[in-house]
Coordinates of C-alpha atoms in Angstrom, one line a residue:
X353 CA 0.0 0.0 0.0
X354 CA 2.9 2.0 0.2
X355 CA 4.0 2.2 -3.3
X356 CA 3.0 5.3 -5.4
X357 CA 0.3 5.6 -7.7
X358 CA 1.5 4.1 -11.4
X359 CA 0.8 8.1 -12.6
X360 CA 1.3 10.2 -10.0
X361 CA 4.9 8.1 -10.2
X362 CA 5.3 9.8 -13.4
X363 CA 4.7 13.1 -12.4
X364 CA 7.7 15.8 -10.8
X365 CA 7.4 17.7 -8.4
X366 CA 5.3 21.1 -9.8
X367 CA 9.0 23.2 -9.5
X368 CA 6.3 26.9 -10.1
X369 CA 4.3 25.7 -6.8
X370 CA 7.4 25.9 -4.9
X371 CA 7.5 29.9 -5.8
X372 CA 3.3 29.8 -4.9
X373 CA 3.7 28.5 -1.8
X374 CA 6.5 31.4 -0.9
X375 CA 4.3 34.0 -2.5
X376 CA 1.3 32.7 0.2
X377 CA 3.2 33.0 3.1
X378 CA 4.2 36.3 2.1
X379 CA 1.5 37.6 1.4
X380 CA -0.4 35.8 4.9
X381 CA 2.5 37.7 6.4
X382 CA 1.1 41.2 5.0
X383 CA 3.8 41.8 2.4
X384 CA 2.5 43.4 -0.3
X385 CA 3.8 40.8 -3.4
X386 CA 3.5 42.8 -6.9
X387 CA 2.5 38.9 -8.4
X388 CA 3.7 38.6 -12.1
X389 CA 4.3 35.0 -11.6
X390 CA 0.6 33.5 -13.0
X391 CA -0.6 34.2 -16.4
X392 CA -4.0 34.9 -14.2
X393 CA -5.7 38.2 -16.1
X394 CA -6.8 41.0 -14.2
X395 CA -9.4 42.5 -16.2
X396 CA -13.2 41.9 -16.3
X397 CA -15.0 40.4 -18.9
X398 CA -17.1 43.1 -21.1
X399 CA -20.4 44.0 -19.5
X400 CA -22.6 42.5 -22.5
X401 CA -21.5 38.9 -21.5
X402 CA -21.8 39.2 -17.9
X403 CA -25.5 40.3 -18.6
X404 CA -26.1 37.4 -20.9
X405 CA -25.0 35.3 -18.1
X406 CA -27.2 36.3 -15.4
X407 CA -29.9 36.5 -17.8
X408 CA -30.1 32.9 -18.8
X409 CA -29.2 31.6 -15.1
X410 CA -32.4 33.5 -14.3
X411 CA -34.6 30.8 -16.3
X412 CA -35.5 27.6 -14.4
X413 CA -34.8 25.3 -17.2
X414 CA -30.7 26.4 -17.7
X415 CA -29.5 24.3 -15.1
X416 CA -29.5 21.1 -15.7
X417 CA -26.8 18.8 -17.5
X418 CA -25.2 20.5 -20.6
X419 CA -23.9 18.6 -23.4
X420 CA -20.3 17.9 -23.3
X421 CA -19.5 18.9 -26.7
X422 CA -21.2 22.4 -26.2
X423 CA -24.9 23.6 -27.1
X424 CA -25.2 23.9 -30.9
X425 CA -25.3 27.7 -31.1
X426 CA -21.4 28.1 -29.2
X427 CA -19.9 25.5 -31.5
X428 CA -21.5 27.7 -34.7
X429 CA -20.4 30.7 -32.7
X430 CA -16.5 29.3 -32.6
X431 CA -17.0 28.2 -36.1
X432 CA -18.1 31.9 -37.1
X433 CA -15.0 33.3 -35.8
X434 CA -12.7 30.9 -37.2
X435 CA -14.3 32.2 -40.7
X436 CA -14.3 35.7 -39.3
X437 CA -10.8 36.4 -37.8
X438 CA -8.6 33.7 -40.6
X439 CA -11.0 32.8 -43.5
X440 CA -11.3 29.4 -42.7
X441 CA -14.8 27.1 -43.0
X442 CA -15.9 24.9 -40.0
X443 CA -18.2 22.1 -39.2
X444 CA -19.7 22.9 -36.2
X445 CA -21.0 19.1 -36.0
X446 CA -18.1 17.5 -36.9
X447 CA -15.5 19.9 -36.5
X448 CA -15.6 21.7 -33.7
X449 CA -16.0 21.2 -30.0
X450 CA -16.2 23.0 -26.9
X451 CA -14.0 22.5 -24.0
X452 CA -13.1 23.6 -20.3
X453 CA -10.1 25.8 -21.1
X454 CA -7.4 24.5 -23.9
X455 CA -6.0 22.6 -20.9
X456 CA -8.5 20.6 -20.0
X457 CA -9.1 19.9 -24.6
X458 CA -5.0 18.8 -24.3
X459 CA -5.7 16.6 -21.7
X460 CA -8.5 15.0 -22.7
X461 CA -7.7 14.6 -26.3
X462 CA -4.3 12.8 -24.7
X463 CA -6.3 10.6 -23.1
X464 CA -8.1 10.0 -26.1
X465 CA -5.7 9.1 -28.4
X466 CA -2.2 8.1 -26.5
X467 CA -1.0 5.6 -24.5
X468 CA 1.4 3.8 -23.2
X469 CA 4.2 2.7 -26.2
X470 CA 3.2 6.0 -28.2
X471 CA 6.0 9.3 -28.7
X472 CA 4.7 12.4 -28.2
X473 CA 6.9 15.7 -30.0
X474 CA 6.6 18.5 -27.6
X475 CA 8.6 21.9 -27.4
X476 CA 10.9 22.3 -24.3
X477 CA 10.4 24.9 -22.8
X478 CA 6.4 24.9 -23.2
X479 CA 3.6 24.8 -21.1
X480 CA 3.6 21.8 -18.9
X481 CA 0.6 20.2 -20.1
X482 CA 2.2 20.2 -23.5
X483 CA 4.0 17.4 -21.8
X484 CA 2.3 16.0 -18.8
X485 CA -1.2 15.5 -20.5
X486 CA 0.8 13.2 -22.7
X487 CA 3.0 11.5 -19.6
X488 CA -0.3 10.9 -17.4
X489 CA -1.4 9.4 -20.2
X490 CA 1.0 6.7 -20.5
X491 CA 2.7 8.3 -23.7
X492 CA 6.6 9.2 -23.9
X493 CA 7.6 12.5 -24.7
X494 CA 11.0 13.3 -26.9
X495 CA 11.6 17.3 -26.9
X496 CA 12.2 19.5 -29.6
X497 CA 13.5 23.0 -29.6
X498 CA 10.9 25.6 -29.3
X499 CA 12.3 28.5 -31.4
X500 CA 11.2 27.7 -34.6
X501 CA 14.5 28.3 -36.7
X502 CA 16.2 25.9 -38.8
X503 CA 17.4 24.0 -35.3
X504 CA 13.7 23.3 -35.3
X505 CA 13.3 21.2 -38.5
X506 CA 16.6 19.3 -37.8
X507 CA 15.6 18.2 -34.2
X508 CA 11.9 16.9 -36.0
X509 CA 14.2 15.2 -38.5
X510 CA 16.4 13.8 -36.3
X511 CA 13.1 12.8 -34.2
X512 CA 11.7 10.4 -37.1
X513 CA 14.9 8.7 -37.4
X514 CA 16.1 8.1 -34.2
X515 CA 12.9 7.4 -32.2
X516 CA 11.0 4.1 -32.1
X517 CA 8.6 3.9 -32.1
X518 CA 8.4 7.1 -34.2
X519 CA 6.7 9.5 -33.1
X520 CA 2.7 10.1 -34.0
X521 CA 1.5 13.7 -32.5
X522 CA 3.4 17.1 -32.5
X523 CA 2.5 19.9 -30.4
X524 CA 3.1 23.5 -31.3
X525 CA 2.3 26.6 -29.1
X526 CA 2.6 29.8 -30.6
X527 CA 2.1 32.5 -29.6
X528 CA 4.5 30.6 -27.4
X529 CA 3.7 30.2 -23.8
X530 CA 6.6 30.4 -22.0
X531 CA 8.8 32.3 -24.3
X532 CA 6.4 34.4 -26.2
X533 CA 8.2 33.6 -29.8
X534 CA 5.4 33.6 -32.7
X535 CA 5.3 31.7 -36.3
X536 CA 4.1 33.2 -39.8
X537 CA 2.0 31.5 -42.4
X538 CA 5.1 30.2 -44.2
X539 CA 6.4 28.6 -41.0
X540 CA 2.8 25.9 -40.7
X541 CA 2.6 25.2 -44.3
X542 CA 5.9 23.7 -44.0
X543 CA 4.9 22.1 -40.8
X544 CA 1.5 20.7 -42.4
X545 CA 3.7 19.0 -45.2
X546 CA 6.2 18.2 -43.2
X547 CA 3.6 16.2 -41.2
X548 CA 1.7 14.5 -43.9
X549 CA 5.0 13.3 -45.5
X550 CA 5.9 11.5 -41.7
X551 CA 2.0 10.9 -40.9
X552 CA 2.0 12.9 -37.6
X553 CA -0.9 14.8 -35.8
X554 CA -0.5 18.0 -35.1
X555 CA -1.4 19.4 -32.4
X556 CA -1.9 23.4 -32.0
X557 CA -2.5 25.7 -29.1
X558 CA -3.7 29.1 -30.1
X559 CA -4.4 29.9 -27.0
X560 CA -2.9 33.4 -27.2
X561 CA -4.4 33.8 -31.0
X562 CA -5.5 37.9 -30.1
X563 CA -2.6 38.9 -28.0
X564 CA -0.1 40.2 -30.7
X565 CA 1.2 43.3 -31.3
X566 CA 3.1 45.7 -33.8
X567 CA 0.6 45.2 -36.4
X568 CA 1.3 41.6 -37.1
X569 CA -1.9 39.3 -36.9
X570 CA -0.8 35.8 -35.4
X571 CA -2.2 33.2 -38.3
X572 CA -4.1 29.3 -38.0
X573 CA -2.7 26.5 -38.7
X574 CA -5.7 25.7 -40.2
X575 CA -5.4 28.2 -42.5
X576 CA -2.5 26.0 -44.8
X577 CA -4.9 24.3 -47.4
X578 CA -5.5 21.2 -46.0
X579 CA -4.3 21.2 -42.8
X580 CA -7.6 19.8 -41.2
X581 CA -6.1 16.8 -42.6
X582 CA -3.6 16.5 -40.4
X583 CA -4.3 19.0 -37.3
X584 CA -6.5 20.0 -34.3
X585 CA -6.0 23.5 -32.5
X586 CA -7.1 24.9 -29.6
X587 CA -7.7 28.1 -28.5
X588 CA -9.3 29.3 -25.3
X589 CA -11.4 32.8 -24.2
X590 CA -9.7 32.9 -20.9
X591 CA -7.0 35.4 -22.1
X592 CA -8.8 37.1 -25.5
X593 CA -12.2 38.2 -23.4
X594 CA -10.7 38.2 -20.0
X595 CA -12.6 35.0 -18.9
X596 CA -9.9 33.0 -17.4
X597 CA -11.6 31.6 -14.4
X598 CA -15.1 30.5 -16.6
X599 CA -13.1 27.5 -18.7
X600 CA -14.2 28.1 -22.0
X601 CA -11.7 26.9 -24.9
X602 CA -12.4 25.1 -28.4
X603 CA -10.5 22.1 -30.3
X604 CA -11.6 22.7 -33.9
X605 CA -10.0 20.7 -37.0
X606 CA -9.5 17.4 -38.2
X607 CA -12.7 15.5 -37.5
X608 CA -11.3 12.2 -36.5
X609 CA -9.5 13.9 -33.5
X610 CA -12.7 15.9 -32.9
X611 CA -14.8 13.2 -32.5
X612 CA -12.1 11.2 -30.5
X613 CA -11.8 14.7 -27.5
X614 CA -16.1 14.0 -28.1
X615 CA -16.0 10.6 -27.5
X616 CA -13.9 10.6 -24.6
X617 CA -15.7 13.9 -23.4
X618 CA -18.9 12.0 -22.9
X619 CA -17.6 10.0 -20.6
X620 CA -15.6 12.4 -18.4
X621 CA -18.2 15.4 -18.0
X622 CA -21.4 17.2 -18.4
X623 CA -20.0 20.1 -20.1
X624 CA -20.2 23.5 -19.0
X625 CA -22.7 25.3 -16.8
X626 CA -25.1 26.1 -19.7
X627 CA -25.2 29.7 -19.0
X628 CA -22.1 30.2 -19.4
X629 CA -21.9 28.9 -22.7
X630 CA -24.9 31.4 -23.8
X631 CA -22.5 34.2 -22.4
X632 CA -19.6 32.7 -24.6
X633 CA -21.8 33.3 -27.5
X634 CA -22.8 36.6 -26.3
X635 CA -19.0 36.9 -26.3
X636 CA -17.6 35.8 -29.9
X637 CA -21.2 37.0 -31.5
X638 CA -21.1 40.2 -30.0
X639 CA -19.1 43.6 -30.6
X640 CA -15.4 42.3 -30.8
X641 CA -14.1 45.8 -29.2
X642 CA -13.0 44.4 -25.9
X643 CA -10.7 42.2 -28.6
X644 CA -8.5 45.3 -29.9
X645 CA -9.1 46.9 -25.9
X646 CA -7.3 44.1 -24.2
X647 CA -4.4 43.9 -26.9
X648 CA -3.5 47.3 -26.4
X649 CA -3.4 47.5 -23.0
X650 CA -1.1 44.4 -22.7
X651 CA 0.9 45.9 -25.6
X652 CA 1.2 49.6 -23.5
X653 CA 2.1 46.9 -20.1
X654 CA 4.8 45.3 -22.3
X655 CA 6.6 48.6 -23.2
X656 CA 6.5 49.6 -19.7
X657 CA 7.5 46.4 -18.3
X658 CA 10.6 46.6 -20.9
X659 CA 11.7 50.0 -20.3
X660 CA 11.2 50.2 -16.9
X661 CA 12.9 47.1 -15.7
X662 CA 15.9 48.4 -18.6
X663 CA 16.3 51.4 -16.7
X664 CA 16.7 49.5 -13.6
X665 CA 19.1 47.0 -15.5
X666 CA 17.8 43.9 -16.4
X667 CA 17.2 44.2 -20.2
X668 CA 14.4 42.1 -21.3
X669 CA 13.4 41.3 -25.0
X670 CA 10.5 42.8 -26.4
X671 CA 7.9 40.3 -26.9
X672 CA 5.7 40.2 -30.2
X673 CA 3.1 38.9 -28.6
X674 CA 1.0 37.2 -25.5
X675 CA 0.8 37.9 -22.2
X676 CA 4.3 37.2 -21.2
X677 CA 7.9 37.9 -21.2
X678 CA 10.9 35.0 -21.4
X679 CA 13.2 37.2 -19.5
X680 CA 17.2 35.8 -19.3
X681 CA 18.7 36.0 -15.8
X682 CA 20.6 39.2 -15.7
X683 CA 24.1 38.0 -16.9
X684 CA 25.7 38.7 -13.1
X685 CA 23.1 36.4 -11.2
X686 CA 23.1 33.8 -13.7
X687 CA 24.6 30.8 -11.6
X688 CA 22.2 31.4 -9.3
X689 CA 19.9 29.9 -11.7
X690 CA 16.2 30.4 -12.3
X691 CA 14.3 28.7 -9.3
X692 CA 16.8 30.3 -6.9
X693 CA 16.8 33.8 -8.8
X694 CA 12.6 33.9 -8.5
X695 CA 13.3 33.0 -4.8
X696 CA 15.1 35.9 -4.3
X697 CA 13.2 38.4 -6.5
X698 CA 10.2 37.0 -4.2
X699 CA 12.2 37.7 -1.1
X700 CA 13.9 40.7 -1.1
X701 CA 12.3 42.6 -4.2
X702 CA 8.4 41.6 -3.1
X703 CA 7.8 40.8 -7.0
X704 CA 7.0 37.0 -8.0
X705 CA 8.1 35.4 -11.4
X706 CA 8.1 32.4 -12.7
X707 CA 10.9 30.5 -12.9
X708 CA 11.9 28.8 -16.3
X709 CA 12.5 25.6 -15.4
X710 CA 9.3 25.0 -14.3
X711 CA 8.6 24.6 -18.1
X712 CA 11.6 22.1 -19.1
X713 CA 15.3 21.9 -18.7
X714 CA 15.8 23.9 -21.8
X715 CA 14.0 26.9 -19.6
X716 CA 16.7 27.3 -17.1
X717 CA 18.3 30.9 -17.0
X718 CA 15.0 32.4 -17.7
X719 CA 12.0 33.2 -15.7
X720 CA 8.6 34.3 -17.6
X721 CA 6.7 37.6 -16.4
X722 CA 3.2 37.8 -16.7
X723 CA 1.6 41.5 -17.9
X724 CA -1.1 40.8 -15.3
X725 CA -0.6 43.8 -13.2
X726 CA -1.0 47.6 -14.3
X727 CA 1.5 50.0 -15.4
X728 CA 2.0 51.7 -11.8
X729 CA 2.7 48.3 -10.4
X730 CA 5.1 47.6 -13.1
X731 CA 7.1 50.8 -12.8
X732 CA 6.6 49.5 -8.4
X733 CA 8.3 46.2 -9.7
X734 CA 11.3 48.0 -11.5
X735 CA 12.2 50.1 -8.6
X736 CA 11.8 47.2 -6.0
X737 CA 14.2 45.1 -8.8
X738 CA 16.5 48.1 -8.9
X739 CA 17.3 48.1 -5.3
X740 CA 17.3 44.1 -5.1
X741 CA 20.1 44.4 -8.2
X742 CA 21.9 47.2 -6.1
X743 CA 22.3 45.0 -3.0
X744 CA 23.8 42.4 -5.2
X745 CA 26.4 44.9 -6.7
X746 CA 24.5 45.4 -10.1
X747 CA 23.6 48.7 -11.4
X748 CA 22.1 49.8 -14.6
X749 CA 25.6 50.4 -16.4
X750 CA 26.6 46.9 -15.4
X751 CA 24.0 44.5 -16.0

């Protein structure tokens, strides 16, 4: 009775909820923690879908069970938008399906269609479900760079070759979540033929699909003729309409893998509370300005974030887009590596990060920021950095 649970065997320690835990006990000890750790948005959702919401949960008859897949008029919502935003057609029968977040679609389409024996291409660093949907599922994961440079189609060369069995699925993330690095057009009709010639599912989280910037639209996979052939993506409201904590997210695509996430879908839940999927029509149907609202301020965050924390030396990369920035250690603190360096930020500057570790060996000497506070709590953040850097002999000439 002693012996560990076959998955939970599998599983590491969570490395990011050793920094939550520290950021609790501060903050239960009444410091004030400027948290940039959590990709956790801090804005409301717009009025219009709040209203829709308590509207329909005013009716007797909206709360029973829902249909797992998603009531009819959200999936035709989703599939609306897809035409809308990238010009691409949709089933919403066959090819579209609503889910509890893009996490909980990753997971359960792992579960659908992996097990143990099968190899799973993810990126290291990404998002740990990326990985450990796949692991809990039995599959084995081989990494691949995520920078998508000419590295990246060597390592998925390499991959075929080398692996057995070879690999089936690749994920992709871009927007990327952790480093924020972003793909054009060119880069996924490379990837769908590139697929098609190894017979590999793709996998794609577009999670971060509206949260761009400098004028450059972030594109579909499924916008490459034919890649429904070969790929599912995901993509999620939690971040686009500020709606993080009501788990709303799509898999649309291929309808094989569709109906696989459906099948297995049945079985595992309800779906979600049904007035909540009325307000996520109200959401995509409605007017889209929130959209263009919420991009701008994360895009006026991210210069502040970049310029302040410059100024009080520790340069940071401008990110082209999500909600995030993959910041390198400053060069002097290094080899104190990323777990310890977000320990001491939390510590002695008040301001949590997330280390880069947490998302994969290839994450350490980084630590992602999140743009979830405003711009006077930035500018708090640089100055608290500023004197943190100071006590550790770094100024702004130096770092």
């Amino acid at each position: 009775m002693s012996e560990e649970f076959y998955r939970i065997k599998r599983l590491p320690p969570y490395v990011i909820a050793e920094v939550n835990g520290m950021r609790a006990a501060a903050r239960a000890a009444g410091k004030d923690i400027i948290d940039l750790g959590m990709g956790n948005p801090d804005l409301p959702p717009p009025p219009h879908v709040i209203e829709k919401l308590c509207e329909v949960a005013q009716k007797p008859d909206a709360h029973g069970y829902s249909a797992s897949s998603g009531i009819p008029g959200v999936r035709k919502a989703q599939a609306n938008y897809y035409e809308r935003r990238f010009g691409v057609d949709l089933d919403p029968e066959t090819e579209v399906v609503m889910t509890m977040g893009s996490k909980e679609g990753l997971a359960s389409l792992a579960t659908a269609i992996t097990g143990p024996g099968d190899v799973v291409l993810a990126p290291n660093p990404s998002y740990p479900i990326h990985t450990f949907g796949f692991i809990i599922a039995g599959a084995t994961i081989r990494s691949v760079p995520t920078t998508p440079d000419e590295n990246y189609w060597r390592a998925l060369e390499r991959a075929m070759a080398f692996t057995v069995p070879r690999p089936s699925i690749l994920i992709v993330n871009y927007p990327s979540n952790p480093t924020a690095e972003t793909v054009d057009l060119a880069f996924y009709e490379r990837l769908v033929a590139w697929a098609k010639d190894n017979k590999v599912w793709i996998l794609s989280d577009l999670a971060y699909s509206e949260l761009y910037y400098d004028g450059n639209p972030t594109p579909s996979i499924l916008q490459v003729p034919g890649a429904k052939d070969v790929a599912v993506e995901f993509t999620s409201m939690s971040k686009t309409f500020s709606m993080a904590g009501w788990r709303v997210g799509f898999a649309v695509g291929n309808p094989r893998l569709v109906a696989a996430l459906k099948r297995v879908k049945s079985y595992l839940d309800y779906g979600a509370f049904t007035p909540i999927q009325a307000a996520a029509c109200a959401a995509l149907n409605g007017p889209q300005d929130i959209v263009e609202s919420n991009r701008n301020l994360y895009r006026k965050r991210r210069d502040v974030l970049v310029e302040s924390f410059g100024r009080a030396g520790w340069d940071i990369p401008t990110p082209k887009a999500s909600m995030f920035a993959w910041a390198p250690l400053p060069p002097a603190l290094k080899d104190l590596g990323s777990l310890e360096f977000s320990k001491q930020l939390l510590t002695h500057a008040e301001v949590a990060v997330a280390p880069g570790v947490g998302y994969g060996e290839e994450g350490e000497g980084f630590v992602r920021i999140a743009l979830v506070e405003n711009e006077q709590r930035l500018r708090q953040a640089a100055r608290n950095i500023r004197r943190y850097l100071q006590s550790m002999g770094i100024n702004a000439s130096a770092a």
